[in-house]
mmCIF file with all atom_site columns, C-alpha atoms in Angstrom:
data_model
loop_
_atom_site.group_PDB
_atom_site.id
_atom_site.type_symbol
_atom_site.label_atom_id
_atom_site.label_alt_id
_atom_site.label_comp_id
_atom_site.label_asym_id
_atom_site.label_entity_id
_atom_site.label_seq_id
_atom_site.pdbx_PDB_ins_code
_atom_site.Cartn_x
_atom_site.Cartn_y
_atom_site.Cartn_z
_atom_site.occupancy
_atom_site.B_iso_or_equiv
_atom_site.pdbx_formal_charge
_atom_site.auth_seq_id
_atom_site.auth_comp_id
_atom_site.auth_asym_id
_atom_site.auth_atom_id
_atom_site.pdbx_PDB_model_num
ATOM 1   C CA . SER A 1 1   ? -76.937  -49.188 -22.304 1.00 46.00 ? 1103 SER A CA 1
ATOM 2   C CA . SER A 1 2   ? -78.573  -48.345 -26.107 1.00 48.00 ? 1104 SER A CA 1
ATOM 3   C CA . GLY A 1 3   ? -77.871  -51.942 -26.856 1.00 56.00 ? 1105 GLY A CA 1
ATOM 4   C CA . ILE A 1 4   ? -80.047  -53.166 -23.534 1.00 58.00 ? 1106 ILE A CA 1
ATOM 5   C CA . ASN A 1 5   ? -82.733  -50.957 -24.580 1.00 60.00 ? 1107 ASN A CA 1
ATOM 6   C CA . ALA A 1 6   ? -82.899  -51.752 -28.069 1.00 67.00 ? 1108 ALA A CA 1
ATOM 7   C CA . GLU A 1 7   ? -82.512  -55.766 -26.758 1.00 65.00 ? 1109 GLU A CA 1
ATOM 8   C CA . TYR A 1 8   ? -85.869  -55.318 -24.443 1.00 67.00 ? 1110 TYR A CA 1
ATOM 9   C CA . GLY A 1 9   ? -87.285  -52.904 -27.353 1.00 72.00 ? 1111 GLY A CA 1
ATOM 10  C CA . ILE A 1 10  ? -87.500  -55.869 -29.920 1.00 71.00 ? 1112 ILE A CA 1
ATOM 11  C CA . LEU A 1 11  ? -88.486  -58.448 -27.162 1.00 69.00 ? 1113 LEU A CA 1
ATOM 12  C CA . MET A 1 12  ? -91.431  -56.767 -26.199 1.00 74.00 ? 1114 MET A CA 1
ATOM 13  C CA . LEU A 1 13  ? -92.504  -56.163 -29.977 1.00 76.00 ? 1115 LEU A CA 1
ATOM 14  C CA . ILE A 1 14  ? -92.250  -59.593 -30.599 1.00 70.00 ? 1116 ILE A CA 1
ATOM 15  C CA . PHE A 1 15  ? -93.750  -60.571 -27.279 1.00 70.00 ? 1117 PHE A CA 1
ATOM 16  C CA . SER A 1 16  ? -96.948  -58.141 -27.474 1.00 75.00 ? 1118 SER A CA 1
ATOM 17  C CA . CYS A 1 17  ? -97.416  -58.764 -30.956 1.00 73.00 ? 1119 CYS A CA 1
ATOM 18  C CA . ILE A 1 18  ? -98.142  -62.749 -30.328 1.00 71.00 ? 1120 ILE A CA 1
ATOM 19  C CA . LEU A 1 19  ? -100.237 -62.302 -27.440 1.00 72.00 ? 1121 LEU A CA 1
ATOM 20  C CA . ASP A 1 20  ? -102.308 -59.286 -28.455 1.00 76.00 ? 1122 ASP A CA 1
ATOM 21  C CA . LYS A 1 21  ? -102.837 -60.744 -32.482 1.00 75.00 ? 1123 LYS A CA 1
ATOM 22  C CA . GLY A 1 22  ? -102.096 -64.603 -32.268 1.00 77.00 ? 1124 GLY A CA 1
ATOM 23  C CA . TYR A 1 23  ? -105.179 -65.507 -30.314 1.00 78.00 ? 1125 TYR A CA 1
ATOM 24  C CA . ASP A 1 24  ? -108.719 -65.460 -31.020 1.00 80.00 ? 1126 ASP A CA 1
ATOM 25  C CA . SER A 1 25  ? -111.658 -64.356 -28.938 1.00 80.00 ? 1127 SER A CA 1
ATOM 26  C CA . LYS A 1 26  ? -111.348 -68.137 -27.605 1.00 85.00 ? 1128 LYS A CA 1
ATOM 27  C CA . GLY A 1 27  ? -107.558 -68.519 -27.248 1.00 80.00 ? 1129 GLY A CA 1
ATOM 28  C CA . ILE A 1 28  ? -106.628 -70.713 -29.597 1.00 84.00 ? 1130 ILE A CA 1
ATOM 29  C CA . CYS A 1 29  ? -103.370 -69.374 -32.162 1.00 83.00 ? 1131 CYS A CA 1
ATOM 30  C CA . LEU A 1 30  ? -104.602 -67.997 -35.064 1.00 81.00 ? 1132 LEU A CA 1
ATOM 31  C CA . TYR A 1 31  ? -101.515 -69.537 -36.662 1.00 82.00 ? 1133 TYR A CA 1
ATOM 32  C CA . ASN A 1 32  ? -103.021 -72.645 -38.475 1.00 84.00 ? 1134 ASN A CA 1
ATOM 33  C CA . SER A 1 33  ? -104.711 -73.768 -35.067 1.00 83.00 ? 1135 SER A CA 1
ATOM 34  C CA . ASN A 1 34  ? -101.244 -74.647 -34.033 1.00 84.00 ? 1136 ASN A CA 1
ATOM 35  C CA . GLN A 1 35  ? -100.754 -74.051 -30.401 1.00 86.00 ? 1137 GLN A CA 1
ATOM 36  C CA . GLY A 1 36  ? -97.196  -74.785 -30.257 1.00 87.00 ? 1138 GLY A CA 1
ATOM 37  C CA . ALA A 1 37  ? -96.858  -72.052 -32.858 1.00 84.00 ? 1139 ALA A CA 1
ATOM 38  C CA . CYS A 1 38  ? -97.619  -69.267 -30.052 1.00 83.00 ? 1140 CYS A CA 1
ATOM 39  C CA . ASN A 1 39  ? -96.494  -70.866 -27.102 1.00 87.00 ? 1141 ASN A CA 1
ATOM 40  C CA . PHE A 1 40  ? -93.194  -71.334 -28.201 1.00 88.00 ? 1142 PHE A CA 1
ATOM 41  C CA . THR A 1 41  ? -92.920  -67.701 -29.130 1.00 84.00 ? 1143 THR A CA 1
ATOM 42  C CA . VAL A 1 42  ? -93.985  -66.571 -25.909 1.00 84.00 ? 1144 VAL A CA 1
ATOM 43  C CA . GLY A 1 43  ? -91.664  -69.016 -24.041 1.00 88.00 ? 1145 GLY A CA 1
ATOM 44  C CA . ILE A 1 44  ? -88.383  -68.176 -25.717 1.00 87.00 ? 1146 ILE A CA 1
ATOM 45  C CA . ALA A 1 45  ? -89.442  -64.309 -24.746 1.00 82.00 ? 1147 ALA A CA 1
ATOM 46  C CA . VAL A 1 46  ? -90.471  -65.221 -21.147 1.00 83.00 ? 1148 VAL A CA 1
ATOM 47  C CA . ILE A 1 47  ? -87.300  -66.833 -20.917 1.00 88.00 ? 1149 ILE A CA 1
ATOM 48  C CA . ALA A 1 48  ? -85.284  -64.127 -23.094 1.00 83.00 ? 1150 ALA A CA 1
ATOM 49  C CA . PHE A 1 49  ? -86.823  -61.555 -20.686 1.00 81.00 ? 1151 PHE A CA 1
ATOM 50  C CA . PHE A 1 50  ? -85.975  -63.184 -17.339 1.00 86.00 ? 1152 PHE A CA 1
ATOM 51  C CA . VAL A 1 51  ? -82.275  -63.882 -18.707 1.00 86.00 ? 1153 VAL A CA 1
ATOM 52  C CA . GLY A 1 52  ? -82.081  -60.181 -19.941 1.00 82.00 ? 1154 GLY A CA 1
ATOM 53  C CA . LEU A 1 53  ? -82.878  -58.865 -16.428 1.00 83.00 ? 1155 LEU A CA 1
ATOM 54  C CA . ALA A 1 54  ? -79.966  -61.161 -15.167 1.00 87.00 ? 1156 ALA A CA 1
ATOM 55  C CA . PHE A 1 55  ? -77.908  -60.190 -17.414 1.00 84.00 ? 1157 PHE A CA 1
ATOM 56  C CA . ILE A 1 56  ? -78.846  -56.375 -16.260 1.00 84.00 ? 1158 ILE A CA 1
ATOM 57  C CA . ALA A 1 57  ? -78.400  -56.967 -12.649 1.00 86.00 ? 1159 ALA A CA 1
ATOM 58  C CA . VAL A 1 58  ? -74.663  -58.408 -13.575 1.00 88.00 ? 1160 VAL A CA 1
ATOM 59  C CA . THR A 1 59  ? -74.236  -54.660 -15.428 1.00 85.00 ? 1161 THR A CA 1
ATOM 60  C CA . TYR A 1 60  ? -74.959  -52.960 -12.509 1.00 87.00 ? 1162 TYR A CA 1
ATOM 61  C CA . PHE A 1 61  ? -72.444  -54.877 -10.703 1.00 89.00 ? 1163 PHE A CA 1
ATOM 62  C CA . TRP A 1 62  ? -69.482  -54.743 -13.176 1.00 88.00 ? 1164 TRP A CA 1
ATOM 63  C CA . ASP A 1 63  ? -67.348  -52.417 -11.815 1.00 90.00 ? 1165 ASP A CA 1
ATOM 64  C CA . GLU A 1 64  ? -67.227  -54.351 -8.471  1.00 92.00 ? 1166 GLU A CA 1
ATOM 65  C CA . ILE A 1 65  ? -66.466  -57.298 -10.053 1.00 91.00 ? 1167 ILE A CA 1
ATOM 66  C CA . THR A 1 66  ? -62.359  -57.342 -9.672  1.00 91.00 ? 1168 THR A CA 1
ATOM 67  C CA . ASN A 1 67  ? -61.414  -60.781 -10.933 1.00 93.00 ? 1169 ASN A CA 1
ATOM 68  C CA . ILE A 1 68  ? -60.365  -60.491 -14.938 1.00 93.00 ? 1170 ILE A CA 1
ATOM 69  C CA . VAL A 1 69  ? -60.947  -64.256 -15.409 1.00 95.00 ? 1171 VAL A CA 1
ATOM 70  C CA . THR A 1 70  ? -64.985  -63.938 -13.963 1.00 93.00 ? 1172 THR A CA 1
ATOM 71  C CA . ARG A 1 71  ? -65.285  -60.825 -16.556 1.00 92.00 ? 1173 ARG A CA 1
ATOM 72  C CA . LYS A 1 72  ? -64.173  -62.838 -19.143 1.00 94.00 ? 1174 LYS A CA 1
ATOM 73  C CA . TYR A 1 73  ? -66.493  -65.955 -18.387 1.00 93.00 ? 1175 TYR A CA 1
ATOM 74  C CA . ILE A 1 74  ? -69.430  -63.331 -18.088 1.00 91.00 ? 1176 ILE A CA 1
ATOM 75  C CA . VAL A 1 75  ? -68.865  -61.806 -21.180 1.00 90.00 ? 1177 VAL A CA 1
ATOM 76  C CA . PHE A 1 76  ? -68.900  -64.827 -22.974 1.00 93.00 ? 1178 PHE A CA 1
ATOM 77  C CA . ALA A 1 77  ? -71.790  -66.406 -21.190 1.00 90.00 ? 1179 ALA A CA 1
ATOM 78  C CA . ASP A 1 78  ? -73.549  -63.183 -22.631 1.00 88.00 ? 1180 ASP A CA 1
ATOM 79  C CA . LEU A 1 79  ? -72.149  -63.593 -26.025 1.00 89.00 ? 1181 LEU A CA 1
ATOM 80  C CA . ALA A 1 80  ? -72.794  -67.527 -26.316 1.00 91.00 ? 1182 ALA A CA 1
ATOM 81  C CA . PHE A 1 81  ? -76.534  -66.403 -25.220 1.00 89.00 ? 1183 PHE A CA 1
ATOM 82  C CA . HIS A 1 82  ? -77.477  -63.950 -27.289 1.00 85.00 ? 1184 HIS A CA 1
ATOM 83  C CA . ALA A 1 83  ? -75.955  -66.078 -30.272 1.00 90.00 ? 1185 ALA A CA 1
ATOM 84  C CA . PHE A 1 84  ? -77.888  -69.077 -29.355 1.00 92.00 ? 1186 PHE A CA 1
ATOM 85  C CA . TRP A 1 85  ? -81.228  -66.524 -28.931 1.00 87.00 ? 1187 TRP A CA 1
ATOM 86  C CA . SER A 1 86  ? -80.913  -65.377 -31.935 1.00 87.00 ? 1188 SER A CA 1
ATOM 87  C CA . PHE A 1 87  ? -81.247  -68.777 -33.300 1.00 92.00 ? 1189 PHE A CA 1
ATOM 88  C CA . LEU A 1 88  ? -83.946  -69.545 -31.438 1.00 91.00 ? 1190 LEU A CA 1
ATOM 89  C CA . TYR A 1 89  ? -85.518  -66.165 -32.727 1.00 86.00 ? 1191 TYR A CA 1
ATOM 90  C CA . PHE A 1 90  ? -84.741  -67.148 -36.311 1.00 90.00 ? 1192 PHE A CA 1
ATOM 91  C CA . VAL A 1 91  ? -86.272  -70.769 -35.995 1.00 93.00 ? 1193 VAL A CA 1
ATOM 92  C CA . ASP A 1 92  ? -89.391  -69.479 -34.473 1.00 88.00 ? 1194 ASP A CA 1
ATOM 93  C CA . PHE A 1 93  ? -89.667  -66.800 -37.289 1.00 88.00 ? 1195 PHE A CA 1
ATOM 94  C CA . CYS A 1 94  ? -89.342  -69.502 -39.883 1.00 92.00 ? 1196 CYS A CA 1
ATOM 95  C CA . PHE A 1 95  ? -91.569  -71.989 -37.838 1.00 91.00 ? 1197 PHE A CA 1
ATOM 96  C CA . THR A 1 96  ? -94.343  -68.980 -37.488 1.00 87.00 ? 1198 THR A CA 1
ATOM 97  C CA . ALA A 1 97  ? -94.172  -68.048 -40.643 1.00 88.00 ? 1199 ALA A CA 1
ATOM 98  C CA . ASP A 1 98  ? -94.502  -71.293 -41.955 1.00 91.00 ? 1200 ASP A CA 1
ATOM 99  C CA . MET A 1 99  ? -97.878  -71.735 -39.986 1.00 88.00 ? 1201 MET A CA 1
ATOM 100 C CA . TRP A 1 100 ? -98.963  -68.714 -41.234 1.00 85.00 ? 1202 TRP A CA 1
ATOM 101 C CA . ARG A 1 101 ? -98.741  -69.758 -44.508 1.00 89.00 ? 1203 ARG A CA 1
ATOM 102 C CA . LYS A 1 102 ? -100.581 -73.206 -44.014 1.00 89.00 ? 1204 LYS A CA 1
ATOM 103 C CA . THR A 1 103 ? -103.496 -70.817 -42.432 1.00 84.00 ? 1205 THR A CA 1
ATOM 104 C CA . ALA A 1 104 ? -106.580 -71.403 -44.383 1.00 78.00 ? 1206 ALA A CA 1
ATOM 105 C CA . LYS A 1 105 ? -107.752 -67.861 -45.919 1.00 74.00 ? 1207 LYS A CA 1
ATOM 106 C CA . GLU A 1 106 ? -110.970 -66.977 -44.052 1.00 65.00 ? 1208 GLU A CA 1
#
């Protein structure tokens, strides 16, 4: 339960930072004017949010899942998703940091 709260806290932090400070008043991405930098971040955050809701639903019904094999596949899917998504967040961080580095100083 505390892992879910921490996960959503980090997710909402990333999502809100990009939506609040990532765009100028005209809706242009501030990271080297590369719309892909902001869109990629928002995209993976939104997908992670909905997949996280699905895992919360599975957690809610966990006691009703009596088949051990099904439970094993759910745990492996959860682990694989979070490992892959951690990699995507790392790629996103590197990409966004590089676009920020290339942004002209004003």
